Amino acid sequence: MLLKNRLKNYNVVLVSQSPRRRELLKGLEIEFTSTSVDTAESYPDTLEGAQIPVFIAERKADAYMSQMSDDTLAITADTIVLAGGKVLGKPHDAKEASEMLKSLSGNTHQVITGVCIFTKKMRRTFHAMSEVTFATLREEEIAHYIDVYKPFDKAGSYGVQEWIGYVGIEKINGSYFNVMGLPVQRLYKELEQLIINN
C-alpha cells in the first residue's frame, strides 16, 4: 500500500513557515495542513554540525506538542549551512548576505537538515547532509541576486532553486531537495518505517 494511503488515519501537519518545504512535502502526494510555531533558532554553543538542526527541529516539536490531537502526525525541520566549520544562518541585511555568498563562492559547503516526525506517543528524528560546490561568483552576480531575490529568509543567503543556483552551483553531492530545505526521499522512508512500526 502506498504511504499516502497508510497515512489516511493521521492528521498530518507540517510545522513550518517555509513555502519551499510545503511545496516539497506536497510532491510526496501526502495530504497535510501546515502551521508554524514561534521558537528561537538559537542553540547551545556545545552543539556541532548535524546536532544543531536536529536540536532546533526538536525544539519546534516541543513547542507544537500542546496543539496535538491523538491522531496528529507532525513534521518539523531546520536547515543549516556549514562553511569552513562556521554556521551560516539567515542574513540580517544585504551586507551580511553579500559576505556569506562571497565566502561560499568557489568553495564547497555542507547543507544539513534536521527533521523530527512525531505523534503524542512517539518521536523519530534524523538528519540529511548534502555537499554543494559553488563556482566563483562575480561581485555583480552576488549584488544582482541579493537585489532581485532578497534571500533574507534563507540560511546561507541563497536558494538552490533560484537564479543563483542556476548560474552558480557546479555540483551537489547528496539530495538536491535537502538543499531546498527538506530531504523528501529520506522523509518518505522514515515515515514508512514509522507507520510499519506503529
Short mmCIF file of C-alpha atoms in Angstrom, two decimals:
data_model
loop_
_atom_site.label_atom_id
_atom_site.label_comp_id
_atom_site.label_asym_id
_atom_site.label_seq_id
_atom_site.Cartn_x
_atom_site.Cartn_y
_atom_site.Cartn_z
CA MET A 1 0.00 0.00 0.00
CA LEU A 2 1.30 3.46 -0.87
CA LEU A 3 2.38 5.67 2.01
CA LYS A 4 -0.28 8.31 1.27
CA ASN A 5 -2.95 5.65 1.83
CA ARG A 6 -1.29 4.37 5.01
CA LEU A 7 -1.39 7.90 6.39
CA LYS A 8 -5.17 8.25 5.97
CA ASN A 9 -5.70 7.61 9.69
CA TYR A 10 -3.47 10.53 10.64
CA ASN A 11 -3.92 14.27 10.53
CA VAL A 12 -0.54 15.16 9.05
CA VAL A 13 0.75 18.64 9.94
CA LEU A 14 3.85 20.33 8.58
CA VAL A 15 5.02 22.76 11.26
CA SER A 16 6.96 25.18 9.08
CA GLN A 17 6.70 28.70 7.66
CA SER A 18 8.73 27.69 4.61
CA PRO A 19 6.84 27.70 1.28
CA ARG A 20 9.62 25.50 -0.13
CA ARG A 21 9.02 22.79 2.49
CA ARG A 22 5.29 22.89 1.79
CA GLU A 23 5.98 22.51 -1.93
CA LEU A 24 8.33 19.58 -1.36
CA LEU A 25 6.00 17.70 1.01
CA LYS A 26 3.16 18.20 -1.49
CA GLY A 27 5.34 16.38 -4.03
CA LEU A 28 5.09 13.20 -1.93
CA GLU A 29 1.30 13.20 -2.55
CA ILE A 30 0.65 13.27 1.19
CA GLU A 31 -2.42 15.16 2.40
CA PHE A 32 -1.38 17.65 5.07
CA THR A 33 -2.06 21.02 6.61
CA SER A 34 0.61 23.50 7.61
CA THR A 35 1.12 25.82 10.53
CA SER A 36 4.05 27.35 12.36
CA VAL A 37 5.36 27.90 15.87
CA ASP A 38 7.32 30.84 17.18
CA THR A 39 10.58 29.46 18.53
CA ALA A 40 14.08 30.85 18.80
CA GLU A 41 16.52 29.27 16.36
CA SER A 42 19.35 29.55 18.88
CA TYR A 43 21.24 26.57 20.24
CA PRO A 44 23.88 25.71 22.86
CA ASP A 45 27.49 26.51 21.88
CA THR A 46 28.45 22.91 22.63
CA LEU A 47 26.49 21.58 19.63
CA GLU A 48 28.23 20.93 16.32
CA GLY A 49 27.23 20.08 12.75
CA ALA A 50 24.12 17.92 12.45
CA GLN A 51 23.38 18.26 16.17
CA ILE A 52 22.32 21.88 15.54
CA PRO A 53 19.41 21.46 13.08
CA VAL A 54 18.23 18.33 14.92
CA PHE A 55 18.15 20.31 18.19
CA ILE A 56 16.15 23.14 16.58
CA ALA A 57 13.75 20.72 14.86
CA GLU A 58 13.11 19.05 18.23
CA ARG A 59 12.61 22.44 19.90
CA LYS A 60 9.95 23.24 17.28
CA ALA A 61 8.35 19.85 18.02
CA ASP A 62 8.30 20.62 21.76
CA ALA A 63 6.64 23.98 21.03
CA TYR A 64 3.89 22.34 18.96
CA MET A 65 3.13 19.41 21.31
CA SER A 66 0.38 21.25 23.23
CA GLN A 67 -1.63 21.63 19.98
CA MET A 68 -1.53 17.92 19.10
CA SER A 69 -4.59 15.66 18.85
CA ASP A 70 -4.38 11.90 19.30
CA ASP A 71 -4.41 11.40 15.52
CA THR A 72 -1.89 14.15 14.70
CA LEU A 73 1.37 13.24 13.00
CA ALA A 74 3.54 16.34 12.80
CA ILE A 75 6.78 17.17 10.99
CA THR A 76 9.29 19.85 11.93
CA ALA A 77 12.58 20.66 10.25
CA ASP A 78 15.52 23.04 10.34
CA THR A 79 18.29 23.57 7.80
CA ILE A 80 21.75 25.00 8.35
CA VAL A 81 24.60 25.86 6.00
CA LEU A 82 28.05 24.91 7.28
CA ALA A 83 31.01 26.58 5.56
CA GLY A 84 34.55 26.15 6.82
CA GLY A 85 33.24 24.95 10.17
CA LYS A 86 31.09 28.08 10.57
CA VAL A 87 27.28 28.02 10.64
CA LEU A 88 25.74 30.49 8.21
CA GLY A 89 22.24 31.43 9.32
CA LYS A 90 19.76 33.81 7.71
CA PRO A 91 21.35 37.16 6.82
CA HIS A 92 20.09 40.27 8.58
CA ASP A 93 20.80 42.62 5.69
CA ALA A 94 22.30 42.89 2.20
CA LYS A 95 25.82 43.41 3.53
CA GLU A 96 25.74 40.19 5.56
CA ALA A 97 24.17 38.31 2.63
CA SER A 98 26.96 39.53 0.35
CA GLU A 99 29.63 38.43 2.84
CA MET A 100 28.06 34.96 3.10
CA LEU A 101 27.88 34.49 -0.68
CA LYS A 102 31.47 35.66 -1.09
CA SER A 103 32.55 33.02 1.45
CA LEU A 104 30.64 30.32 -0.49
CA SER A 105 31.99 31.46 -3.87
CA GLY A 106 34.50 28.99 -5.33
CA ASN A 107 34.16 26.66 -2.35
CA THR A 108 32.29 23.56 -1.17
CA HIS A 109 29.99 23.74 1.85
CA GLN A 110 27.55 21.43 3.63
CA VAL A 111 23.79 21.82 3.91
CA ILE A 112 22.33 19.85 6.82
CA THR A 113 18.63 19.43 7.56
CA GLY A 114 17.35 18.02 10.84
CA VAL A 115 13.84 16.54 10.77
CA CYS A 116 11.55 15.47 13.59
CA ILE A 117 8.46 13.29 12.97
CA PHE A 118 6.22 12.88 16.00
CA THR A 119 2.85 11.98 17.43
CA LYS A 120 1.68 12.29 21.04
CA LYS A 121 3.19 8.88 21.78
CA MET A 122 6.42 8.72 19.78
CA ARG A 123 9.16 10.76 18.16
CA ARG A 124 11.62 9.99 15.36
CA THR A 125 14.47 12.31 14.38
CA PHE A 126 17.08 12.17 11.63
CA HIS A 127 19.27 14.41 9.53
CA ALA A 128 20.49 14.55 5.94
CA MET A 129 23.60 16.25 4.58
CA SER A 130 24.43 17.44 1.06
CA GLU A 131 27.70 18.93 -0.18
CA VAL A 132 27.33 21.92 -2.51
CA THR A 133 30.12 23.32 -4.68
CA PHE A 134 29.83 26.87 -5.98
CA ALA A 135 31.69 28.25 -8.97
CA THR A 136 33.47 31.56 -8.41
CA LEU A 137 30.82 34.27 -8.33
CA ARG A 138 31.47 37.80 -9.60
CA GLU A 139 30.55 40.70 -7.33
CA GLU A 140 27.96 41.93 -9.81
CA GLU A 141 26.29 38.49 -9.80
CA ILE A 142 26.12 38.49 -6.00
CA ALA A 143 24.75 42.05 -5.96
CA HIS A 144 22.14 41.23 -8.62
CA TYR A 145 20.94 38.14 -6.76
CA ILE A 146 20.58 39.94 -3.44
CA ASP A 147 18.86 42.94 -5.05
CA VAL A 148 16.32 40.92 -7.06
CA TYR A 149 15.74 37.80 -4.91
CA LYS A 150 16.27 39.23 -1.39
CA PRO A 151 17.39 35.94 0.22
CA PHE A 152 16.99 37.14 3.80
CA ASP A 153 14.82 34.18 4.84
CA LYS A 154 17.35 31.60 3.66
CA ALA A 155 20.23 30.01 5.57
CA GLY A 156 23.49 30.82 3.80
CA SER A 157 21.77 33.60 1.82
CA TYR A 158 20.73 31.52 -1.16
CA GLY A 159 18.01 29.32 -2.59
CA VAL A 160 19.28 26.48 -4.77
CA GLN A 161 16.09 26.67 -6.86
CA GLU A 162 16.64 30.36 -7.68
CA TRP A 163 18.82 32.19 -10.22
CA ILE A 164 21.98 31.90 -8.10
CA GLY A 165 21.59 28.11 -8.10
CA TYR A 166 21.23 28.04 -11.88
CA VAL A 167 24.33 30.12 -12.57
CA GLY A 168 26.49 29.35 -9.56
CA ILE A 169 26.21 25.74 -8.42
CA GLU A 170 28.64 23.39 -10.11
CA LYS A 171 27.95 20.21 -8.19
CA ILE A 172 25.79 18.70 -5.45
CA ASN A 173 26.79 15.52 -3.65
CA GLY A 174 23.64 14.30 -1.93
CA SER A 175 19.98 15.28 -2.09
CA TYR A 176 19.09 18.39 -4.12
CA PHE A 177 15.80 18.60 -2.23
CA ASN A 178 17.69 18.63 1.07
CA VAL A 179 19.46 21.78 -0.14
CA MET A 180 15.99 23.26 -0.80
CA GLY A 181 15.09 22.50 2.81
CA LEU A 182 13.56 19.02 3.12
CA PRO A 183 15.17 15.65 2.28
CA VAL A 184 11.94 14.19 0.92
CA GLN A 185 13.24 10.79 -0.17
CA ARG A 186 14.63 10.13 3.32
CA LEU A 187 11.49 11.57 4.90
CA TYR A 188 9.35 9.19 2.81
CA LYS A 189 11.36 6.17 4.04
CA GLU A 190 11.29 7.36 7.67
CA LEU A 191 7.51 7.84 7.52
CA GLU A 192 7.11 4.34 6.07
CA GLN A 193 9.15 2.88 8.94
CA LEU A 194 7.15 4.84 11.48
CA ILE A 195 3.83 3.56 10.10
CA ILE A 196 5.09 -0.04 9.89
CA ASN A 197 6.33 0.04 13.50
CA ASN A 198 3.14 1.53 14.94
#
